[in-house]
Tab-separated table of C-alpha atoms and ligand atoms in Angstrom:
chain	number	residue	atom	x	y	z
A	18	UNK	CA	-165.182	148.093	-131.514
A	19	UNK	CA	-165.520	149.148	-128.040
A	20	UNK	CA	-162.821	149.334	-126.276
A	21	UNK	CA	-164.027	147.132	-123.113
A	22	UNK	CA	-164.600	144.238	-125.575
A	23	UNK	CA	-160.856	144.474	-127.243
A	24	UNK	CA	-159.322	144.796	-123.741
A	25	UNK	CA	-161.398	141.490	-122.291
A	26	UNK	CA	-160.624	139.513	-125.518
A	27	UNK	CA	-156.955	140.238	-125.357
A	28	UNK	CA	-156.597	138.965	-121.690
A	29	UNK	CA	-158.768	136.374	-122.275
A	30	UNK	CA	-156.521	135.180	-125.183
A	31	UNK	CA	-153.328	135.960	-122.762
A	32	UNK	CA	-155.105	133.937	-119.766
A	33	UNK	CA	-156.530	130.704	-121.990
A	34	UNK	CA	-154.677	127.881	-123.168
A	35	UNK	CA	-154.708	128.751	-127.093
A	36	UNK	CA	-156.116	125.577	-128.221
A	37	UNK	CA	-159.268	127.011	-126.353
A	38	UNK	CA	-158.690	130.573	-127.892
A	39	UNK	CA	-158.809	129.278	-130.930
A	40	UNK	CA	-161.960	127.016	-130.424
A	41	UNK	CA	-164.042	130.121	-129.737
A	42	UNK	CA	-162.088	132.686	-132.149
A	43	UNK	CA	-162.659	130.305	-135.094
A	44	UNK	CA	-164.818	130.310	-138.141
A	45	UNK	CA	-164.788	127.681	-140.384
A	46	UNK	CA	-163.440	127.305	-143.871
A	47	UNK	CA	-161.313	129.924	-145.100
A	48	UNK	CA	-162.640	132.411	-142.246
A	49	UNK	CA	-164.419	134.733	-145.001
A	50	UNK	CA	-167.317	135.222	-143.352
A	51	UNK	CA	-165.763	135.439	-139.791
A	52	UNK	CA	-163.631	138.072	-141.191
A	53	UNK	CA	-166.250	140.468	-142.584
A	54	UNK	CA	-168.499	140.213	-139.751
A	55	UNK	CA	-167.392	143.440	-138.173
A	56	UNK	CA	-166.290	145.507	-141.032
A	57	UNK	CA	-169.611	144.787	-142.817
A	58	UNK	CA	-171.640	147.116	-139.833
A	59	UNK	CA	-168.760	149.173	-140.116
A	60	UNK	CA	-169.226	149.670	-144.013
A	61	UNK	CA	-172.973	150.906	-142.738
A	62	UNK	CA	-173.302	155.133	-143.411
A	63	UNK	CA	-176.084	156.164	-140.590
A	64	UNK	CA	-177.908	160.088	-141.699
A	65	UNK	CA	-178.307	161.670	-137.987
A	66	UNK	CA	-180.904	164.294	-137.405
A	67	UNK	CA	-179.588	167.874	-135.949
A	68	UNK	CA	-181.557	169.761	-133.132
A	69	UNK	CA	-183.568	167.212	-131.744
A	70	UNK	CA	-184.055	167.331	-127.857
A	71	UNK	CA	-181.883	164.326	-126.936
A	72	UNK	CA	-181.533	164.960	-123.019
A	73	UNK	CA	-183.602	162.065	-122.398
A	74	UNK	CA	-182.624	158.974	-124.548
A	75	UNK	CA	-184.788	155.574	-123.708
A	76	UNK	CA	-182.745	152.529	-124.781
A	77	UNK	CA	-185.495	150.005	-123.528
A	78	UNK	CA	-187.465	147.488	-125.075
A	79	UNK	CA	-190.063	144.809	-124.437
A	80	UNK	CA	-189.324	141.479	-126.282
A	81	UNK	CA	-191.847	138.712	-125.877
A	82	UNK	CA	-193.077	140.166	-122.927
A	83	UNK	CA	-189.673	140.683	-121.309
A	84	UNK	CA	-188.742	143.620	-120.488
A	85	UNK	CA	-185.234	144.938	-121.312
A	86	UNK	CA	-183.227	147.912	-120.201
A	87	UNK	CA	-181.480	147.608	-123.822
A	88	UNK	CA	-181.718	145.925	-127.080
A	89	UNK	CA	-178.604	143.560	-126.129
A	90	UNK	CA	-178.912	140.398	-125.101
A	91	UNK	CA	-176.609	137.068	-124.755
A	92	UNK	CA	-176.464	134.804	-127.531
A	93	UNK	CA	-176.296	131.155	-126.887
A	94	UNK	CA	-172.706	129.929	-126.747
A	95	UNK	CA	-171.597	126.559	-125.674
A	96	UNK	CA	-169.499	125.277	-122.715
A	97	UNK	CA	-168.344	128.133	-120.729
A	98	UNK	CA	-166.713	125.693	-118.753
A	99	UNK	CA	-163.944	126.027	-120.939
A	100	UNK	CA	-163.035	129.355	-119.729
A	101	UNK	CA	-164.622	130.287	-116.483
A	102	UNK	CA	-164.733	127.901	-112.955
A	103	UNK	CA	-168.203	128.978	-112.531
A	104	UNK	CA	-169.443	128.447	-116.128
A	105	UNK	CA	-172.680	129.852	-117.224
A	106	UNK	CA	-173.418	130.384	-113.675
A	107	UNK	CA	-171.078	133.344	-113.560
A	108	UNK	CA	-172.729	134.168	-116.965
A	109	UNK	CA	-176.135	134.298	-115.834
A	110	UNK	CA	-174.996	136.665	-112.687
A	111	UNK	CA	-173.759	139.241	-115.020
A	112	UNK	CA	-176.655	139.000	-117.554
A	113	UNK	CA	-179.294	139.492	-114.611
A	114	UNK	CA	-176.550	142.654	-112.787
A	115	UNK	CA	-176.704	144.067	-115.944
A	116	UNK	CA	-180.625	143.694	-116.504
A	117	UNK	CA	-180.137	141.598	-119.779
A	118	UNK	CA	-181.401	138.919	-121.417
A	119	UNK	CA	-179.454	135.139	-121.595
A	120	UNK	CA	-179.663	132.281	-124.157
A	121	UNK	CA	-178.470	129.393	-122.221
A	122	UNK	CA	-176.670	126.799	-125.007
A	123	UNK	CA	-178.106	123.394	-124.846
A	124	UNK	CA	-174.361	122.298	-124.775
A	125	UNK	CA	-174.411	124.577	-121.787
A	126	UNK	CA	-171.138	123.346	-119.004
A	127	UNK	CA	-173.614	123.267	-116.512
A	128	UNK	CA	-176.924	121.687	-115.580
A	129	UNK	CA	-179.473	124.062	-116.860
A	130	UNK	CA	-181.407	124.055	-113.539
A	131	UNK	CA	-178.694	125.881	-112.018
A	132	UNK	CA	-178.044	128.319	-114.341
A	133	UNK	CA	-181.771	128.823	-114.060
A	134	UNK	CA	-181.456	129.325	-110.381
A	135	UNK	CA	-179.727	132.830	-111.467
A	136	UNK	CA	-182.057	134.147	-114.106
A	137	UNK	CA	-185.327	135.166	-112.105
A	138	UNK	CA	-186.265	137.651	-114.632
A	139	UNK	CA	-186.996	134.878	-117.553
A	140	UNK	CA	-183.870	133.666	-119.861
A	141	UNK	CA	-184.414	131.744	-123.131
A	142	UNK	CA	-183.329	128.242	-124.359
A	143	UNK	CA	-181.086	127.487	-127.042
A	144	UNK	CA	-182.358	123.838	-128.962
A	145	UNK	CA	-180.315	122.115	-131.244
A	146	UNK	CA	-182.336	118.951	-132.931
A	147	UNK	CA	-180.304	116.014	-132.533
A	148	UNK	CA	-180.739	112.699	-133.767
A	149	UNK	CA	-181.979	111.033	-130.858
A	150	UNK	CA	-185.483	113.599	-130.554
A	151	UNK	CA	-185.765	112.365	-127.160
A	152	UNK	CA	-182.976	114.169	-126.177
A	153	UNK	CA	-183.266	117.786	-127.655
A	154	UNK	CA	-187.182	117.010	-126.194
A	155	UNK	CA	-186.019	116.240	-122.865
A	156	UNK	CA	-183.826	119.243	-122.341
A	157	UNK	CA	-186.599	121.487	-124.134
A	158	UNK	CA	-188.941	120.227	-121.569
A	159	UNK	CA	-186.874	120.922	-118.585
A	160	UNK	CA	-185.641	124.034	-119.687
A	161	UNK	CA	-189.736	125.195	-119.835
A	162	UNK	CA	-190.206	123.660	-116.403
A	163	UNK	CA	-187.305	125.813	-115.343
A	164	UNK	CA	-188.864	128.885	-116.209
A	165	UNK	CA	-187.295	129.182	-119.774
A	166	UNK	CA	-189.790	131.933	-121.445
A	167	UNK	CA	-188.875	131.136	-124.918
A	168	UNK	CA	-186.744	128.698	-127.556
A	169	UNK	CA	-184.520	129.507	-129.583
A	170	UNK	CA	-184.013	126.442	-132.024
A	171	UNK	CA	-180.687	126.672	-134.146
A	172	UNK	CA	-181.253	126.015	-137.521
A	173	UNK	CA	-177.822	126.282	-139.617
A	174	UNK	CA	-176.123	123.444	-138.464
A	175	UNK	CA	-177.558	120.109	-139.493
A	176	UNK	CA	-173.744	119.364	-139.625
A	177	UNK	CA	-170.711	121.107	-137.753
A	178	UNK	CA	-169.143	123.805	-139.731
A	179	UNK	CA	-165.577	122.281	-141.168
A	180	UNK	CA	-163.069	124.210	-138.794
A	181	UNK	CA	-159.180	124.205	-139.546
A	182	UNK	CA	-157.908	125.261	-136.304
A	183	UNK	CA	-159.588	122.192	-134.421
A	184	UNK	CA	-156.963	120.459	-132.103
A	185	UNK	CA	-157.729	118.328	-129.395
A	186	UNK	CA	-161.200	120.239	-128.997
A	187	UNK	CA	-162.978	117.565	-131.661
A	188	UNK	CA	-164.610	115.599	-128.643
A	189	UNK	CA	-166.137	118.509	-127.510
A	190	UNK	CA	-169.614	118.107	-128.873
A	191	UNK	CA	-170.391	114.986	-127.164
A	192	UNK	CA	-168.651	116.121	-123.779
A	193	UNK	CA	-170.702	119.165	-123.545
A	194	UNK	CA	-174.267	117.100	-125.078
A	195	UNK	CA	-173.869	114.767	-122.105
A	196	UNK	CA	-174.155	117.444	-119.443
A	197	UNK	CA	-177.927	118.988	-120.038
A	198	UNK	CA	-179.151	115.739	-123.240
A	199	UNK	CA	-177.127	112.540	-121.840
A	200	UNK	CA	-179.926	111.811	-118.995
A	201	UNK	CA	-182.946	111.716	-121.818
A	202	UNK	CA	-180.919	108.959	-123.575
A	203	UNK	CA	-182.042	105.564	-123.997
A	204	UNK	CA	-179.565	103.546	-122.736
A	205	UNK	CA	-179.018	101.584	-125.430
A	206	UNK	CA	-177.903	104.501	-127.675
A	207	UNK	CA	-174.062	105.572	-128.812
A	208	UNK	CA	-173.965	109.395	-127.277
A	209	UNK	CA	-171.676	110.335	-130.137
A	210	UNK	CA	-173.975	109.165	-132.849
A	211	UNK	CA	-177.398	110.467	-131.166
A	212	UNK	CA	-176.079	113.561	-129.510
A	213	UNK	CA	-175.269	114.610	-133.154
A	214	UNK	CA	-177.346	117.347	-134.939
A	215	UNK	CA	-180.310	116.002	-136.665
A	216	UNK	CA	-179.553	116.565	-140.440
A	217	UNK	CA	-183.090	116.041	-141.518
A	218	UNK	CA	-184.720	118.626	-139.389
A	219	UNK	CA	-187.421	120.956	-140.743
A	220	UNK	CA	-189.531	123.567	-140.007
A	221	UNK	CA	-191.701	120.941	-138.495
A	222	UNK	CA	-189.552	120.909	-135.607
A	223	UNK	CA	-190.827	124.603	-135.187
A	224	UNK	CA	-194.191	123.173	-134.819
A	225	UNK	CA	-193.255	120.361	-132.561
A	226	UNK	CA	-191.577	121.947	-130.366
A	227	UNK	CA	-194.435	124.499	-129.647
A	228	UNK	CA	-196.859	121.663	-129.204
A	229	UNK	CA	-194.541	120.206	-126.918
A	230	UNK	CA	-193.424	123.057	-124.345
A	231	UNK	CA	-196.138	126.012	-124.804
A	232	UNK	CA	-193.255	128.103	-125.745
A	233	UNK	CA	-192.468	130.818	-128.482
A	234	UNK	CA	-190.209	129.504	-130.742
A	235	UNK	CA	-187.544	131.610	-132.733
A	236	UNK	CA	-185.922	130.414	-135.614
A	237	UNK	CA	-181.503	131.085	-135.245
A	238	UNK	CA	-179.287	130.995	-138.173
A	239	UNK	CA	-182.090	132.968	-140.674
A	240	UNK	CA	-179.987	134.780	-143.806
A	241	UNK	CA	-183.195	134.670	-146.371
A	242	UNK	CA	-186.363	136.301	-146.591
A	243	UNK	CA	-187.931	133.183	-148.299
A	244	UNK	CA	-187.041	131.135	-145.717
A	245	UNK	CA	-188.148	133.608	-142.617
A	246	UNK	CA	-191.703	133.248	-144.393
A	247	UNK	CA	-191.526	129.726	-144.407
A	248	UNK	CA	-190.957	129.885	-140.734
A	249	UNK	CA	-193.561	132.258	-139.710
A	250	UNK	CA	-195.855	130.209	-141.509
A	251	UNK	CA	-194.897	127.515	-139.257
A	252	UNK	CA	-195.562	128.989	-136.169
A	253	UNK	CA	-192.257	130.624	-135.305
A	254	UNK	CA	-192.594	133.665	-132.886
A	255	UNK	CA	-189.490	135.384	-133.685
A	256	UNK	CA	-186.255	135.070	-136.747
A	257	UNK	CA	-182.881	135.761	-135.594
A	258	UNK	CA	-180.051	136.758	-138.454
A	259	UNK	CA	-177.047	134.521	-138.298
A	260	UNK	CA	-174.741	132.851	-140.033
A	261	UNK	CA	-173.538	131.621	-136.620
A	262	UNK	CA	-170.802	133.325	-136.100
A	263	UNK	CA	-169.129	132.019	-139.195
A	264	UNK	CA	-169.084	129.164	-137.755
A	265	UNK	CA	-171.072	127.265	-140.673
A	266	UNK	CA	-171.266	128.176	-144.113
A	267	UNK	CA	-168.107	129.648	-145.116
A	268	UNK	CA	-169.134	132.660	-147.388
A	269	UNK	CA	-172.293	132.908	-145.865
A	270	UNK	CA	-173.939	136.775	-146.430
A	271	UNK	CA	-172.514	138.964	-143.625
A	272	UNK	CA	-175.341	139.265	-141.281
A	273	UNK	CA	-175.268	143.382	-141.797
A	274	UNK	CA	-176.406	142.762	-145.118
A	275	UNK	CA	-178.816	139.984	-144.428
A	276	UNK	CA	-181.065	141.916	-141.992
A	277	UNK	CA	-182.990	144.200	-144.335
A	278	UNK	CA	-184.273	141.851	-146.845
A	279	UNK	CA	-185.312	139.390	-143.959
A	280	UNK	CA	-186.452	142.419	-141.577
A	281	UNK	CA	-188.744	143.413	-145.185
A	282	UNK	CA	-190.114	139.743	-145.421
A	283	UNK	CA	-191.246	139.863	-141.592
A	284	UNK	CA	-192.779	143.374	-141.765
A	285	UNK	CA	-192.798	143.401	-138.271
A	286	UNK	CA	-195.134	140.894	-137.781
A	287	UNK	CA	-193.213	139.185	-135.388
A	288	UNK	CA	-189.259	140.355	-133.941
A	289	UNK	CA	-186.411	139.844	-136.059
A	290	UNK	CA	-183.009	139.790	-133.729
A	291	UNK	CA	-179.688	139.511	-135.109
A	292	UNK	CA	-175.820	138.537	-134.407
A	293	UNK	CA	-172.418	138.472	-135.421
A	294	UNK	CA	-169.498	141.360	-135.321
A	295	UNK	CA	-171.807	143.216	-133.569
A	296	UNK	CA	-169.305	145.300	-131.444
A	297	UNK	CA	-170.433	148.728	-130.720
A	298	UNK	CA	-173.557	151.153	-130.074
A	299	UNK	CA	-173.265	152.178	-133.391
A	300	UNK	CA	-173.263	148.606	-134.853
A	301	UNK	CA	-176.700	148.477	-132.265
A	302	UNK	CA	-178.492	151.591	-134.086
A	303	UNK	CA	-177.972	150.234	-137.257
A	304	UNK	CA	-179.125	146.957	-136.929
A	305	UNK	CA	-182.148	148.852	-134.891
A	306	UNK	CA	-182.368	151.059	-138.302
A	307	UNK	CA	-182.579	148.069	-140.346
A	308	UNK	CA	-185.600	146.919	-138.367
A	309	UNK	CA	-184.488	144.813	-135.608
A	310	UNK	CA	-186.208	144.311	-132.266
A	311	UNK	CA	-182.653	143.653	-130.500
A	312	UNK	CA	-178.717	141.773	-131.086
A	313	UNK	CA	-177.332	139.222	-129.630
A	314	UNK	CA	-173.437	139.041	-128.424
A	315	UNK	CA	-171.299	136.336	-129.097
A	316	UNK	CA	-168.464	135.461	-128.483
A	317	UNK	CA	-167.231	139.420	-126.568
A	318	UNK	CA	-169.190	137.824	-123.568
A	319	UNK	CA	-166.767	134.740	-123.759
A	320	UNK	CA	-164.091	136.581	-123.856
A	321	UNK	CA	-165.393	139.016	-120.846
A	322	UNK	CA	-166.433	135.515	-118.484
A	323	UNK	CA	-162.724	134.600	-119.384
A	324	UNK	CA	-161.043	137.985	-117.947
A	325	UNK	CA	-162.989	138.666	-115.349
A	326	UNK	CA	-166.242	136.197	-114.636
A	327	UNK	CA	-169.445	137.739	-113.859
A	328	UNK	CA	-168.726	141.586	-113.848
A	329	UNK	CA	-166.868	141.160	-116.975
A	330	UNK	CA	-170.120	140.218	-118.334
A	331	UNK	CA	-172.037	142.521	-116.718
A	332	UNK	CA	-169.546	145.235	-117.714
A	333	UNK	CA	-169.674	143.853	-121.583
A	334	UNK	CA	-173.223	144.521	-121.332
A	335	UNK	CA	-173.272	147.900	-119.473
A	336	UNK	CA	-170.788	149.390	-121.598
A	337	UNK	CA	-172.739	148.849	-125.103
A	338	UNK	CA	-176.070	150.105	-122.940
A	339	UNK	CA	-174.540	153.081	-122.524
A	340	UNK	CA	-172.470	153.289	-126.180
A	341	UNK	CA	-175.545	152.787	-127.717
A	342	UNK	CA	-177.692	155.417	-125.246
A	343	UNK	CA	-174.758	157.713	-126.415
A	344	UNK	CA	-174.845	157.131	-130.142
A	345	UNK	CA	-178.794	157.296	-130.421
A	346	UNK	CA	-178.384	160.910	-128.790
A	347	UNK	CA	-175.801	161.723	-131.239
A	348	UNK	CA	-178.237	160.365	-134.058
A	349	UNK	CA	-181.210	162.461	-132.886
A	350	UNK	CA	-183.123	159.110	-132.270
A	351	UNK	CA	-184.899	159.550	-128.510
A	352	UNK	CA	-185.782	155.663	-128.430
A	353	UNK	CA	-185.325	152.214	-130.021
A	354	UNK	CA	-188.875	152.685	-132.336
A	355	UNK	CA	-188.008	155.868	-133.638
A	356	UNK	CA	-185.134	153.813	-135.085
A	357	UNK	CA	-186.138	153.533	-139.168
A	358	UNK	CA	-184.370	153.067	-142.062
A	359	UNK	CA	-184.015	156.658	-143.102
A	360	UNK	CA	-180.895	156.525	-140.696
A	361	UNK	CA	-179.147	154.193	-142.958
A	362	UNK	CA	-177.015	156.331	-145.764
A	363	UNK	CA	-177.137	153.293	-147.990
A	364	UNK	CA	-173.977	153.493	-148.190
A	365	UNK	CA	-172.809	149.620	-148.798
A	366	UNK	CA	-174.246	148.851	-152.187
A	367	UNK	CA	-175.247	144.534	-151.587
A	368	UNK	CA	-178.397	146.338	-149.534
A	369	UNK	CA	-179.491	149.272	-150.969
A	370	UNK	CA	-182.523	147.647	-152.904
A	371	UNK	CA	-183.173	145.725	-149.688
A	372	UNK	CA	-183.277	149.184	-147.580
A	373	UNK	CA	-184.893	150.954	-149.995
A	374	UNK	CA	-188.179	148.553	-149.851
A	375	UNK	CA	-188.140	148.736	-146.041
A	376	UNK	CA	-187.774	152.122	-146.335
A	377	UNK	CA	-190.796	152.429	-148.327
A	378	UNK	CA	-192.808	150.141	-146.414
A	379	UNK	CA	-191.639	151.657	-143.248
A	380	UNK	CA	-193.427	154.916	-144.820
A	381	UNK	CA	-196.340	153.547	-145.876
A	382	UNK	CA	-197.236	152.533	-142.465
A	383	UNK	CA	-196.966	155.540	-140.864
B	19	FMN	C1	-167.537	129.596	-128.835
B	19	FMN	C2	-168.874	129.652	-129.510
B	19	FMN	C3	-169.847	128.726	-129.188
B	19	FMN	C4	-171.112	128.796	-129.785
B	19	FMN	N1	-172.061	127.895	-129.405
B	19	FMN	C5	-173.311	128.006	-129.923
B	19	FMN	C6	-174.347	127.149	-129.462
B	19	FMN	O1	-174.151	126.310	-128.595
B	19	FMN	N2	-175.576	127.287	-130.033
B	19	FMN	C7	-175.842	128.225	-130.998
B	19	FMN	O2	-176.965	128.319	-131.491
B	19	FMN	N3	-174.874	129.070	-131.433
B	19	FMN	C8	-173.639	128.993	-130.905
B	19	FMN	N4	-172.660	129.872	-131.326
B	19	FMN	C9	-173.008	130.958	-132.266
B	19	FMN	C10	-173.442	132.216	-131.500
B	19	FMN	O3	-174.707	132.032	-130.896
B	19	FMN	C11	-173.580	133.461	-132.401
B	19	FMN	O4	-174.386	133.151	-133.517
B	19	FMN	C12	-172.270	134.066	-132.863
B	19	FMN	O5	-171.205	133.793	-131.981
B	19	FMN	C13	-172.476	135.566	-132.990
B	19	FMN	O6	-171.369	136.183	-133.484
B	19	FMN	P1	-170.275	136.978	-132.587
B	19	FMN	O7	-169.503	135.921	-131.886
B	19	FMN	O8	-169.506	137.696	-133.642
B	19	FMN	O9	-170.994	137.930	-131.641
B	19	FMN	C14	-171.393	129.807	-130.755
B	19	FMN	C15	-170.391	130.732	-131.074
B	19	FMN	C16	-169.157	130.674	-130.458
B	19	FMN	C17	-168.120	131.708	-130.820
């Protein structure tokens, strides 16, 4: 873990009442997942190459026509209000200092508009279906007229994850619907029931919500290769590996191990991202290694808007540019393409078949 990210979550955690430490810290059930989403990149062996010239290492990518000085971008995460005056506002400065790449929550703390106002470059927009379609279609709407340049539609949680450590915070889902959903409301309807996630959603909402905006769609929350097929088949322009944070299925698969049987279904037809415990460069190259276009952070930009607002954020993202810059020299790998699974050591048994198969495709197509 780098050591920028431990330092920002430890003041954050000093600074923030702990009722709000422990609404972002949290996983739900037991905490299994939550608790081997680090240590299962860490259990990852990578094979470096030896005398390769490494005195000019590229870290940049294009992504849906956006183009990134690094494979690191900011994961949607809801109400940043809780920790920060300035909210995703402050966010969205330090994503565009740092040249990155934002997914702005749909239960965002502030209007999306504004956050908008900050993100020149393009940002993305998280969608979570809820009952009421009007409202997840309203905010999708805006968010395109704002200049969103793609969606990212959530797709784990047709219910919120069961969290022990919950506290006064239980209201929070309808506070934080209200700020960017509550105006596409009839008026007739309870906000608590329709601002609820849609527990019948398909991936006909992947459809729909093309048709509606004119926007790529990727799917969030993707731990299958079955399922990343049924996706692309429905139109989705990108899968993203995560099981949320641990936030939803207690014992989901660790998302290290996930990636290579869903990065072998997509064959690089369209980008597979990926998130959770992803902490480090070397954490980066692997998931690179496994065949991903580019991670999302979680919740070490929370922490980082808590300690110190915008530069924290745009520090956050600096510091793993350069980590992973530093680790790709030290791998022999000049830029993000030449990342392949023949870096991986196999090491962690749960994907060796899955490597192996990408390995072997990966080899067959060049
Ligand atoms: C405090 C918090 C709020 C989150 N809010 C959302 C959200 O609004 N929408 C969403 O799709 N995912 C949300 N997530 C999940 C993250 O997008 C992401 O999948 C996860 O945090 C990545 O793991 P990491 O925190 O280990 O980096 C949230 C996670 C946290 C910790």
């Amino acid at each position: 873990v780098l050591p920028l990210i431990r330092r920002y979550a430890d003041r954050a955690r000093d600074l923030l009442d702990p009722q709000i430490v422990d609404y972002i810290e949290q996983g739900s059930g037991e905490e299994v997942s939550l608790s081997e989403a680090v240590l299962a990149w860490q259990r990852l062996r990578l094979r470096p190459h030896a005398l390769v010239d490494v005195s000019h290492v590229d870290t940049g990518i294009t992504l849906l026509g956006i183009t990134l000085a690094a494979p690191v971008i900011a994961g949607p995460t809801a109400a940043h209000g809780l920790v920060h005056p300035d909210a995703e506002i402050a966010t969205a400065q330090g994503v565009h200092a740092a040249g990155s790449l934002m997914t702005v929550s749909t239960r965002a703390s502030a209007p999306i508009e504004q956050i908008a106002a900050e993100l020149p470059d393009g940002w993305w927009f998280q969608v979570y279906l809820t009952r009421e379609p009007k409202a997840a279609h309203g905010a999708a709407l805006r968010a395109a007229r704002a200049g969103a340049r793609a969606l990212v539609l959530t797709g784990d949680t047709p219910y919120l994850g069961r969290k022990s450590r919950v506290g006064r915070l239980t209201a929070l889902n309808t506070h934080t619907g209200m700020i960017n959903l509550g105006r596409h409301l009839p008026p007739s309807s309870d906000p608590a029931w329709a601002l609820e996630q849609d527990p019948a959603a398909t991936e006909h909402a992947i459809t729909d919500l093309t048709e509606l905006t004119g926007l790529p769609v990727l799917v969030k929350g993707v731990l299958r290769g079955d399922d990343a097929e049924r996706f692309l088949a429905a139109g989705a322009a990108g899968v993203i590996v995560s099981n949320h944070g641990g936030r939803q299925l207690d014992q989901a698969i660790s998302t290290a191990d996930a990636l290579p049987e869903v990065a072998a279904a997509v064959a690089g037809r369209v980008p597979v991202l990926v998130d959770g415990g992803i902490r480090s460069g070397v954490h980066v190259l692997a998931a690179l290694a496994f065949g991903a276009s580019a991670v999302l952070l979680g919740r070490p930009l929370v922490w980082a808007l808590a300690a110190d607002g915008a530069d924290g954020v745009r520090d956050t993202l600096l510091a793993l540019h350069d980590d992973l810059g530093h680790c790709m020299a030290l791998a022999g790998v000049t830029c993000c393409a030449a990342a392949n699974p023949s870096l991986l050591g196999f090491a962690a048994a749960p994907v060796r078949k899955y490597a192996r198969e990408l390995l072997t495709d990966h080899e067959r197509r060049q």
